[in-house]
Coordinates of C-alpha atoms in Angstrom, one line a residue:
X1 CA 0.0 0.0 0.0
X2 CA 2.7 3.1 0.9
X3 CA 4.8 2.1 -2.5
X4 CA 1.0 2.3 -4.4
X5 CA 0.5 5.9 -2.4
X6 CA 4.0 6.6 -3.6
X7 CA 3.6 6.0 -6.7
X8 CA 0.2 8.2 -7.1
X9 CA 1.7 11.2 -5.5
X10 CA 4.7 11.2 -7.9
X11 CA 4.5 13.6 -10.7
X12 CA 5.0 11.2 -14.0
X13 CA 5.5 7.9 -12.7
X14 CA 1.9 6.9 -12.1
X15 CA 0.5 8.6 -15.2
X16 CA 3.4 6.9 -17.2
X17 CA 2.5 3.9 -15.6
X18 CA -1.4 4.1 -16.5
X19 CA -0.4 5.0 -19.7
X20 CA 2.0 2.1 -20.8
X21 CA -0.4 -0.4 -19.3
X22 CA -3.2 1.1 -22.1
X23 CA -0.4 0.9 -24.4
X24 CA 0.3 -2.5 -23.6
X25 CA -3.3 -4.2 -24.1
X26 CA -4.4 -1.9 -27.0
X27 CA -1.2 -3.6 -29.1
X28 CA -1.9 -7.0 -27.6
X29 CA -3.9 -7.7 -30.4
X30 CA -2.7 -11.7 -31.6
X31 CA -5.2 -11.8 -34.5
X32 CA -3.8 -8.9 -36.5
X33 CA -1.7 -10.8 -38.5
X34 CA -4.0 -13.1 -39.3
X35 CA -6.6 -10.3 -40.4
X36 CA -6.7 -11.5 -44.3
X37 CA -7.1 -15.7 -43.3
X38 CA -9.8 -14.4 -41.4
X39 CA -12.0 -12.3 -43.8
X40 CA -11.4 -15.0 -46.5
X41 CA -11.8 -17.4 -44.6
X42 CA -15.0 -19.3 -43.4
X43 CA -16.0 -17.2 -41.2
X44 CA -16.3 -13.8 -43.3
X45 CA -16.2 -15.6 -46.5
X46 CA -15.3 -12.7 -48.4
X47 CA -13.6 -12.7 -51.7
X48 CA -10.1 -11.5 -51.9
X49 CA -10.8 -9.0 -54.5
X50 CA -13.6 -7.6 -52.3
X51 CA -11.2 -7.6 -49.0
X52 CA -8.8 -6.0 -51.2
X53 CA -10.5 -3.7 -53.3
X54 CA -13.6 -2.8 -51.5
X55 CA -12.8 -3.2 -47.6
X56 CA -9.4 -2.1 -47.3
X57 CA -9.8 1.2 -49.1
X58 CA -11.9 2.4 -46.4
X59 CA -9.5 2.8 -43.5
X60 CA -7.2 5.2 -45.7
X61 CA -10.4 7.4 -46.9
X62 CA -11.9 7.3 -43.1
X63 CA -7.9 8.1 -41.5
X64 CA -7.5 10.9 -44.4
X65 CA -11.2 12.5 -43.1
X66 CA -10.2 12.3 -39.8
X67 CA -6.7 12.9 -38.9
X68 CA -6.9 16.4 -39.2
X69 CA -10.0 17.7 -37.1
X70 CA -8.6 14.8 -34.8
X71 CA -6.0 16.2 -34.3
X72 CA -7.2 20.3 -33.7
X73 CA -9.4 18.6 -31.2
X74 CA -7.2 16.2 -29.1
X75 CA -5.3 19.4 -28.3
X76 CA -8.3 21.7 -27.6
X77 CA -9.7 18.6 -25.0
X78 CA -6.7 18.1 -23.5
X79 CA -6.2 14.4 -24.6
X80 CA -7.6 11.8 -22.3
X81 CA -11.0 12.2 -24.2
X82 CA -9.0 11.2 -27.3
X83 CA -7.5 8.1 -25.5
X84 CA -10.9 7.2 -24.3
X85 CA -12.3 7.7 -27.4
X86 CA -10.3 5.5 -29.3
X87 CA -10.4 2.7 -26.7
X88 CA -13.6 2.5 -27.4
X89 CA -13.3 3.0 -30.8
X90 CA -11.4 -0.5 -30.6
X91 CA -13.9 -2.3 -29.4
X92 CA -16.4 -1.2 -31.7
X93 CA -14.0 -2.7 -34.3
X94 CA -13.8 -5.8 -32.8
X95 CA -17.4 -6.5 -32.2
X96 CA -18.2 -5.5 -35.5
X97 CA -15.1 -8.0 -37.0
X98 CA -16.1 -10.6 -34.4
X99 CA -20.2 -10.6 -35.1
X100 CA -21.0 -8.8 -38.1
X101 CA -21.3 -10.0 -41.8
X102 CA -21.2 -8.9 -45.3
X103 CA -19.2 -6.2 -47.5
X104 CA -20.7 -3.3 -46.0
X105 CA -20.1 -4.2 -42.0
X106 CA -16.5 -4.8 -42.8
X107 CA -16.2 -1.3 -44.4
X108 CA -18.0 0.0 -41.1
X109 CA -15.4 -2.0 -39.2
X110 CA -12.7 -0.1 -41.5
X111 CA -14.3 3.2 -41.0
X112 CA -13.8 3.0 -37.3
X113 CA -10.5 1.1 -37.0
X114 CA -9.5 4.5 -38.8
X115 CA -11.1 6.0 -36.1
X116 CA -8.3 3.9 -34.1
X117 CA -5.4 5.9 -36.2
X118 CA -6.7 8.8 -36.3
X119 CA -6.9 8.8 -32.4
X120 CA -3.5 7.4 -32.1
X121 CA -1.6 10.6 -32.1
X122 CA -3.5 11.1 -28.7
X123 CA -1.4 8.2 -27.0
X124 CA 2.2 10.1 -27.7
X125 CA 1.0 13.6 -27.2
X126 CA -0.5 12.7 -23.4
X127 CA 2.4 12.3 -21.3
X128 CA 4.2 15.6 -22.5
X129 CA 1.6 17.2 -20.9
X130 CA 1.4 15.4 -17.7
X131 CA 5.2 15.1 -16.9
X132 CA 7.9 18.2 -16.7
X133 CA 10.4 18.2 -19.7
X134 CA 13.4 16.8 -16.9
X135 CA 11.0 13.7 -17.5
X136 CA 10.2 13.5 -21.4
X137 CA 13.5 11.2 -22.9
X138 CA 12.6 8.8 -20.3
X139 CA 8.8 8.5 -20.4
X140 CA 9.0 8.8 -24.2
X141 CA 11.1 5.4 -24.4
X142 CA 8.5 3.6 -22.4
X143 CA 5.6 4.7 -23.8
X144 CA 7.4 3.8 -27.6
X145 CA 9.1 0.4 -26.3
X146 CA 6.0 -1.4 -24.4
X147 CA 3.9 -0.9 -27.8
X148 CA 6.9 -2.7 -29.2
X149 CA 6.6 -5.2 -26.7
X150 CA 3.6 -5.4 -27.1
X151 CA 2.6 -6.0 -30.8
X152 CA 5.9 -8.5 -30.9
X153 CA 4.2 -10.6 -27.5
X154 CA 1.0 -10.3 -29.5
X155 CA 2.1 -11.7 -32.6
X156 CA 4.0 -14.7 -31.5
X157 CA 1.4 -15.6 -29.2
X158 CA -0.9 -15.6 -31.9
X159 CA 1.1 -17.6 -34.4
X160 CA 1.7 -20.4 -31.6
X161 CA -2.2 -20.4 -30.6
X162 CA -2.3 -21.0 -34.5
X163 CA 0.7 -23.2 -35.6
X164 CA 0.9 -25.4 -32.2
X165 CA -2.8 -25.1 -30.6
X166 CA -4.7 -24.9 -33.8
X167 CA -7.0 -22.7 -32.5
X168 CA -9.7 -20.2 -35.3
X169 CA -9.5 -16.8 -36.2
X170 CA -12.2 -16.3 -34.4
X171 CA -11.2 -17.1 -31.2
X172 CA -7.8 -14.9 -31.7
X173 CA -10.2 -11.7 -32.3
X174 CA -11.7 -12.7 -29.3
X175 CA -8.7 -12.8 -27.0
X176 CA -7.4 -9.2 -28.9
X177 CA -11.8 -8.1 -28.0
X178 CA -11.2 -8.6 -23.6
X179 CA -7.3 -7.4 -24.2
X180 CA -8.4 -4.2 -26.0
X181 CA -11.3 -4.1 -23.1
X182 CA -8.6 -3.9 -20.4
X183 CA -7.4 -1.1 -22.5
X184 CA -10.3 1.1 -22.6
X185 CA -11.1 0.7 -18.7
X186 CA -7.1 1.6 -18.0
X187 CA -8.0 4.7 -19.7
X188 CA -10.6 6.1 -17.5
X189 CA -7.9 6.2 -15.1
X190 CA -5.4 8.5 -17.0
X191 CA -5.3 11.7 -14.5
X192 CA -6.7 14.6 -16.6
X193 CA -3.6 17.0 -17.7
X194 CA -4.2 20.8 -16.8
X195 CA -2.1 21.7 -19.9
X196 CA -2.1 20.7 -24.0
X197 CA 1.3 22.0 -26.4
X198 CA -1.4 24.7 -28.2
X199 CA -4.7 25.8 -26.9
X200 CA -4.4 25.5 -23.2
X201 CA -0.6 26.9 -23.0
X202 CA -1.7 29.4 -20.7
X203 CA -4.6 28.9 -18.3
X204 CA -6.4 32.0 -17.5
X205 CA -6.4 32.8 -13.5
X206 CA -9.5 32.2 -12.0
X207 CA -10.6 35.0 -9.0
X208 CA -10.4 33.0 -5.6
X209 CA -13.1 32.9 -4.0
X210 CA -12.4 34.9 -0.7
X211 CA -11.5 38.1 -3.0
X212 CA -14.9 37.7 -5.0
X213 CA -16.6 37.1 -1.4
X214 CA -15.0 40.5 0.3
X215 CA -15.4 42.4 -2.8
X216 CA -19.2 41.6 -3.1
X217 CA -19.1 42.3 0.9
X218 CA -18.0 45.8 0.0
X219 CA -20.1 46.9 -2.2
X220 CA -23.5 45.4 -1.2
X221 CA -25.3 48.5 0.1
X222 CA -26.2 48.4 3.9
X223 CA -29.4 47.1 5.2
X224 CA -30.7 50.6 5.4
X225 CA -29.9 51.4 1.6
X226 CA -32.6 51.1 -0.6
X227 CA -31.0 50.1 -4.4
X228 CA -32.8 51.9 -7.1
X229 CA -33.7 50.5 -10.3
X230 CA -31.0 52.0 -12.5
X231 CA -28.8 50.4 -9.9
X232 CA -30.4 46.7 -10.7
X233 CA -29.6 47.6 -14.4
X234 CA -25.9 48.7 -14.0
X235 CA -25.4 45.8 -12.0
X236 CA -27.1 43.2 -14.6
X237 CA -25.4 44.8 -17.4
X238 CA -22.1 44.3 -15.3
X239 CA -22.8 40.5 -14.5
X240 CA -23.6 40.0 -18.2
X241 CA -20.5 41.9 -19.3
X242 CA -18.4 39.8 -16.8
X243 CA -19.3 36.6 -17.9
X244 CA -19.2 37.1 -21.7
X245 CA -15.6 38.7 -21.3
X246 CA -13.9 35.1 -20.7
X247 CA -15.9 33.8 -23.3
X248 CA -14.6 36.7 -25.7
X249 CA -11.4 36.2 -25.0
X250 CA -11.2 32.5 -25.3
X251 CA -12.9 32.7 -28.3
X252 CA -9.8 35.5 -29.5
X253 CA -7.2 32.8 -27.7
X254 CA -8.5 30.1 -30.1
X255 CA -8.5 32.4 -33.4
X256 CA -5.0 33.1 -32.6
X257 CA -3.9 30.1 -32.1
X258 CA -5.0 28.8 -35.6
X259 CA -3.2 32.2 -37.1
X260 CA -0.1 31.6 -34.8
X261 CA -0.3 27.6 -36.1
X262 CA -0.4 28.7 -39.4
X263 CA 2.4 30.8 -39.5
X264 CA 4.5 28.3 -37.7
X265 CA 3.9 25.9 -40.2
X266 CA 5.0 28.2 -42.8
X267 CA 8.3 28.8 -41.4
X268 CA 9.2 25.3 -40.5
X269 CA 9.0 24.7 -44.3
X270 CA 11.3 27.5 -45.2
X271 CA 14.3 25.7 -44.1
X272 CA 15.4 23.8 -47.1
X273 CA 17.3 21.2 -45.0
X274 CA 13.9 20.4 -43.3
X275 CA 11.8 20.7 -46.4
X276 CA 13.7 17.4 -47.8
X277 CA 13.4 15.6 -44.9
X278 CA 9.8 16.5 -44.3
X279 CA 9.2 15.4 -48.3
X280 CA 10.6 12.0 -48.1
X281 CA 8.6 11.2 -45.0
X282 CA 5.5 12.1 -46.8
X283 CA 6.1 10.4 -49.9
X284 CA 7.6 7.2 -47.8
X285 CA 5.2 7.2 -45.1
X286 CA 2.7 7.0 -47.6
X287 CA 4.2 4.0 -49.4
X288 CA 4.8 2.3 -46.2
X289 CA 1.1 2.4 -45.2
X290 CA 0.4 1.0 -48.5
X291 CA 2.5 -1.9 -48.0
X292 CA 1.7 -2.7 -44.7
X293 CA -2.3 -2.6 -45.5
X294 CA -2.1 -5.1 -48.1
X295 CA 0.9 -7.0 -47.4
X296 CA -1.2 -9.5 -46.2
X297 CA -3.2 -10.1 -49.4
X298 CA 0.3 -10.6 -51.3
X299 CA 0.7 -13.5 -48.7
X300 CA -2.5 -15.4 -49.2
X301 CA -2.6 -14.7 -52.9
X302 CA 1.1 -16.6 -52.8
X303 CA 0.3 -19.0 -50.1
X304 CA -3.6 -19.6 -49.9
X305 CA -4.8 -19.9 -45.8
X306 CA -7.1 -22.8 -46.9
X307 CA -4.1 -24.7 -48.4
X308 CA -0.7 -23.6 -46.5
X309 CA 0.3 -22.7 -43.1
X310 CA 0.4 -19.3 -42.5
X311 CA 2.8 -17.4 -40.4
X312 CA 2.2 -14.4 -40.9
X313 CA 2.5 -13.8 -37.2
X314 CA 6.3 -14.9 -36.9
X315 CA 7.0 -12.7 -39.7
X316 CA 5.5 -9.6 -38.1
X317 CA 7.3 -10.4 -34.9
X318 CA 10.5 -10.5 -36.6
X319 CA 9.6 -7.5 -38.6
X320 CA 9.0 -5.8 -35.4
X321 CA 11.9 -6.8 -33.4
X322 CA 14.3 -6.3 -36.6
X323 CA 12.6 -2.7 -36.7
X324 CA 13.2 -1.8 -33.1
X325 CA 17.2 -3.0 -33.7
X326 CA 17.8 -0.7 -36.4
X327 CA 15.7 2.3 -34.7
X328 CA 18.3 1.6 -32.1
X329 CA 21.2 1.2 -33.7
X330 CA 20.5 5.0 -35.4
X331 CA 21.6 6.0 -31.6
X332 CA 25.2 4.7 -32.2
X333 CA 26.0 5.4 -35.4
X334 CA 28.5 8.7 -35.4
X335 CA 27.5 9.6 -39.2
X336 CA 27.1 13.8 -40.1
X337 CA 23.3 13.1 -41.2
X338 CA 23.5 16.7 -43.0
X339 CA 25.9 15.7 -45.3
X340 CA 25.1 11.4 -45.4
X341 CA 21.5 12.1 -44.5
X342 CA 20.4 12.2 -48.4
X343 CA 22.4 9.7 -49.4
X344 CA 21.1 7.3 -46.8
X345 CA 17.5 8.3 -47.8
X346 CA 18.4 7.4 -51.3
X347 CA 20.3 4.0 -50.8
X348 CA 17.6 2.2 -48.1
X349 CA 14.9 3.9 -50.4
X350 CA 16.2 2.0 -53.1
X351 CA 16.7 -1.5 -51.0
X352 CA 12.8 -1.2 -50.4
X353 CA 11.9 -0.7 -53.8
X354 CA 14.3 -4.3 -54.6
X355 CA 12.2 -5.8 -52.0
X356 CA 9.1 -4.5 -53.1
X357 CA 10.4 -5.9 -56.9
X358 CA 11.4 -9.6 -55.5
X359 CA 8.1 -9.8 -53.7
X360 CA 6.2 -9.1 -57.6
X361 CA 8.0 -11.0 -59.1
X362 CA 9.4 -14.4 -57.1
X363 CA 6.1 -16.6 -56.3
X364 CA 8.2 -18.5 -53.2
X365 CA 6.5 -17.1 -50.1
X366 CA 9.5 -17.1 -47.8
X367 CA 10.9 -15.1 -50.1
X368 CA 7.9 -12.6 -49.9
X369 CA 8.3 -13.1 -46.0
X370 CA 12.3 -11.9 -46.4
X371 CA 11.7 -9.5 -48.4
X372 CA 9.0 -7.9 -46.0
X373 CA 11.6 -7.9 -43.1
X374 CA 14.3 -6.2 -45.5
X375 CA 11.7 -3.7 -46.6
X376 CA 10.1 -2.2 -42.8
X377 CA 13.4 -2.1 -41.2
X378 CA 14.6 -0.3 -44.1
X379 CA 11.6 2.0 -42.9
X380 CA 12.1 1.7 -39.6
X381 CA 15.4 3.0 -40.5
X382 CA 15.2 5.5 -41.6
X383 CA 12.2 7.2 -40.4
X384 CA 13.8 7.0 -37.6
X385 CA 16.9 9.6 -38.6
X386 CA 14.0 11.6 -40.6
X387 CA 12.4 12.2 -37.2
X388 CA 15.4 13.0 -35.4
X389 CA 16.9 15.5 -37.9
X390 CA 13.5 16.8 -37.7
X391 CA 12.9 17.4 -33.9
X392 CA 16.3 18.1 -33.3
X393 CA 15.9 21.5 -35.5
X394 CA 12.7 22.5 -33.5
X395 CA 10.5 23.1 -30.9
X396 CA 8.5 20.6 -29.2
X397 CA 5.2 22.4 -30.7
X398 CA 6.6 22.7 -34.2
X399 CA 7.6 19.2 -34.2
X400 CA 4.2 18.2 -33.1
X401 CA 2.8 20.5 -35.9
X402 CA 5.2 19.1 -38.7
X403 CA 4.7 15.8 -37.4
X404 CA 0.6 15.7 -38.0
X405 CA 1.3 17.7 -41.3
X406 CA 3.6 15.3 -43.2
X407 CA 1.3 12.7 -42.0
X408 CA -1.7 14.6 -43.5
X409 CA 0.2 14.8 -46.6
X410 CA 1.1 11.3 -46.6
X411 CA -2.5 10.3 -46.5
X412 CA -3.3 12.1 -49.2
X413 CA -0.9 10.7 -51.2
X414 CA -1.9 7.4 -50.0
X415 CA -5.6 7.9 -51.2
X416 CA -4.4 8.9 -54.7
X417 CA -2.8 5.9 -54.7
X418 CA -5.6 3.7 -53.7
X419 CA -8.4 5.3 -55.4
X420 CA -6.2 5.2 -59.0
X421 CA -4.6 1.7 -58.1
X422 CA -6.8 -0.2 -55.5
X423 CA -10.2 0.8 -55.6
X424 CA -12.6 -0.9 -57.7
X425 CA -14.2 2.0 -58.6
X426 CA -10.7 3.3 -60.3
X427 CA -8.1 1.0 -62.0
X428 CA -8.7 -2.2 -59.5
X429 CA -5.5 -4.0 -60.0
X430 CA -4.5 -7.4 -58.9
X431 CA -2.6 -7.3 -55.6
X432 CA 0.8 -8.9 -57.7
X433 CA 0.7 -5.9 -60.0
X434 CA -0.3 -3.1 -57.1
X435 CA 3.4 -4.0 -56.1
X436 CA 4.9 -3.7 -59.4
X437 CA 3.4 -0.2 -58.8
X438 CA 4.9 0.4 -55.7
X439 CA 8.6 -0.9 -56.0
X440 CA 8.1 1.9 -58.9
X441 CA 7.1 4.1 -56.6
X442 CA 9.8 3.8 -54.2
X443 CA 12.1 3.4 -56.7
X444 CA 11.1 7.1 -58.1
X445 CA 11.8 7.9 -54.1
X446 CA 15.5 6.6 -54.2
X447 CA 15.9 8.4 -57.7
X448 CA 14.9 11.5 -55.9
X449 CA 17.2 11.5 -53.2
X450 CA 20.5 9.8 -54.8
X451 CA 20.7 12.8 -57.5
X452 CA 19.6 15.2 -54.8
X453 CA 22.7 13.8 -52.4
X454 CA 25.0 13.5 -55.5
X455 CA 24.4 17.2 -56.1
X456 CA 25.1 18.3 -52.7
X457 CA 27.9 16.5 -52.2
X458 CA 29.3 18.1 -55.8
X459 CA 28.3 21.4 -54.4
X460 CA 30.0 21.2 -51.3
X461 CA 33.4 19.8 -53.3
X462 CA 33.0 23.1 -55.7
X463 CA 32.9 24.7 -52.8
X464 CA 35.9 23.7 -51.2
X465 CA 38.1 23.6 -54.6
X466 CA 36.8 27.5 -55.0
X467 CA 38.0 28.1 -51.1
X468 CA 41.4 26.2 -51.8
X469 CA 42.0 28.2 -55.0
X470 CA 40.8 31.7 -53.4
X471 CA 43.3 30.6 -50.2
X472 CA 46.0 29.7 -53.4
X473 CA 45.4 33.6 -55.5
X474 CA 46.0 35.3 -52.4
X475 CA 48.9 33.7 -50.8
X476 CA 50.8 34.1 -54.6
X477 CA 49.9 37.9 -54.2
X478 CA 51.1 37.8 -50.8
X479 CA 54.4 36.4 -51.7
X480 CA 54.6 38.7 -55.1
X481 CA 53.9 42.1 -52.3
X482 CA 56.5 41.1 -50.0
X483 CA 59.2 40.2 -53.1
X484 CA 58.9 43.8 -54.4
X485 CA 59.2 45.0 -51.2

């Protein structure tokens, strides 16, 4: 009992705490993996071409619609409302994937599991405003590492309940349904911050109550004083202008805000060095998505569920754990990013469009499941050095601010690609050529950045040559000046 009282009273260990234990059982979700087998399966008995060209669309249109008002209002209501709303915007999901049939339910299911995403950004942006800064390295590596945890826990425990235990889909939904249940109950629990990074910067002081009681005490006329009726107005007239005055000014507060956002945003993207960074983010983020909604399609397409074993859940485990090494490893590795930065972007950008090749073209599902590894730690990467040359350059609010931004832009690039390539009301291409398209894509990405780095790194050489020879003229007229003399 005293370490539980300790722990409450401390100022970021128990909201951490609370926190990472919502983290935990909203990733614990063992039949993600398996979230193709399923809908094709007996149970949904979809089609693949309707999983993949009518049901999967739907998250990225419901994210794109969403992310940004999401994320305005997760700020203006101070977070937890955001965390509880997408708990239970989880088990809607589930319920609806566990008991509900037909094409149209599973686009409802996608609708709201894009409620999940959108909500997501919630979950990182609570503890910054429940902890001091001393605090934010620390909490920020365990909120990141139990999700990690978490989603590798979650799928090797649901590819052993699959490959050893033989147990359904539909049981695994319904072990990730009471896990994400757990969740949402943690998150009623979350103490409620006092503080967000925009709209609630600067709480207006509220009057204490004693000076309001003596001041009221002070002018209140004496027992013999008879108020007149011009009194009652003036003092009606002064209520109502009292309590529309806060109103007026929050209403100003918020207005500014938007303006002071705006402007922000505008001068983040006038560094150039940022501008790059910020632009293969977008354009890779948006691939990455891509890839990681449908990867699962390319799988049962190469290895049916009805006919092979699937293990999909090893693989994303791996992926996962591979991921998390070379996030890591960025930590260690004493490289001048300004100068290698590009050329990294380039190089890895072109090792995911290779991988995104071998998996159209090779039919051997391992080799699809390599390929996949090679391809998100590549990612992982590299979004990783992205996001610290990023923050390191700015403010916590203007990272925040580029942060939702590229990942609006991403999504729109991401529904461009899926209403031209995926949809079935656009081009509705087989899954095997969607990732001829993308390796392109990706491989248009790597173009980018190679000649980009290959230009700097001529530019900087010029550079130096015109120092060296500058440094050259003027020692020869040095030397001619002190011959004559």
């Amino acid at each position: 009992m005293a370490c539980w009282k300790e722990i409450r009273s401390s100022s970021w260990i128990y909201p951490t705490l609370v926190l990472c234990i919502y983290g935990f059982f909203s990733m614990m979700r063992p039949s993600e993996p398996f979230l193709t087998p399923y809908l094709t399966g007996p149970d949904k008995n979809l089609t693949i071409d309707e999983v993949t060209n009518q049901v999967f669309p739907v998250w990225t249109y419901s994210y794109l619609v969403l992310l940004f008002p999401v994320f305005l209002i997760t700020d203006y209501v101070r977070y937890k409302p955001i965390i509880i709303l997408q708990g239970l915007s989880f088990i809607i999901t589930w319920l609806m994937l566990l008991f509900f049939q037909g094409v149209l339910a599973m686009q409802w299911m996608e609708f709201f599991y894009g409620m999940v995403t959108a909500t997501e950004v919630a979950y990182y942006a609570y503890i910054y405003s429940v902890v001091s800064a001393d605090h934010y390295q620390k909490v920020t590596s365990y909120c990141r590492s139990i999700t990690l945890v978490a989603t590798t826990v979650a799928a090797v425990l649901g590819q052993l309940l699959v490959s050893l235990a033989k147990l359904s889909y539909f049981y695994l939904n319904a072990i990730s349904l009471a896990s994400l249940s757990l969740a949402f109950l943690a998150s009623f629990f979350l103490p409620m911050p006092k503080k967000s990074m925009f709209f609630h910067k600067n709480r207006i002081p509220e009057t204490p109550q004693g000076t309001m009681r003596q001041d009221t005490m002070s002018n209140a006329p004496s027992i013999n004083e008879q108020p007149s009726c011009q009194e009652d107005k003036d003092a009606a007239k002064s209520s109502v202008i009292t309590r529309t005055l806060p109103e007026c000014q929050s209403d100003k507060h918020q207005c500014h805000m938007l303006v002071q956002l705006c402007k922000d945003l505008k001068e983040c993207y006038c560094t150039k060095k940022l501008l790059y960074w910020s632009l293969w983010w977008a354009l890779a983020t948006a691939g990455y998505n891509q890839i990681v909604n449908y990867i699962q399609v390319l799988w049962d397409d190469r290895a049916p569920s009805q006919n092979y074993d699937v293990y999909n859940g090893a693989v994303e485990a791996a992926a996962t754990f591979l991921s998390s090494v070379t996030a890591m490893a960025v930590g260690y590795v004493k490289i001048n990013w300004d100068l290698s930065g590009e050329l990294a972007l380039g190089i890895f950008s072109a090792l995911d469009a290779g991988s995104l090749f071998l998996m159209h073209f090779t039919a051997n599902i391992w080799a699809c499941y390599a390929s996949y590894l090679v391809f998100k730690s590549c990612y992982m990467l590299l979004i990783t050095i992205a996001t610290f040359q990023i923050a390191v350059n700015l403010s916590m609010e203007r990272y925040a601010l580029m942060f939702g931004f590229n990942n609006f832009v991403a999504l729109v690039i991401q529904t461009i690609i899926t209403v031209v390539v995926v949809d079935s009301r656009g081009l509705g291409l087989k899954i095997v050529t969607q990732f001829l398209i993308y390796g392109s894509y990706f491989a248009v990405i790597a173009g980018i950045f190679l000649i980009r780095s290959i230009y700097t790194i001529v530019s900087i050489q010029c550079k130096k040559e015109t120092q060296n020879f500058s440094n050259g003229s003027q020692n020869i007229k040095e030397q001619e000046s002190e011959t004559r003399l």
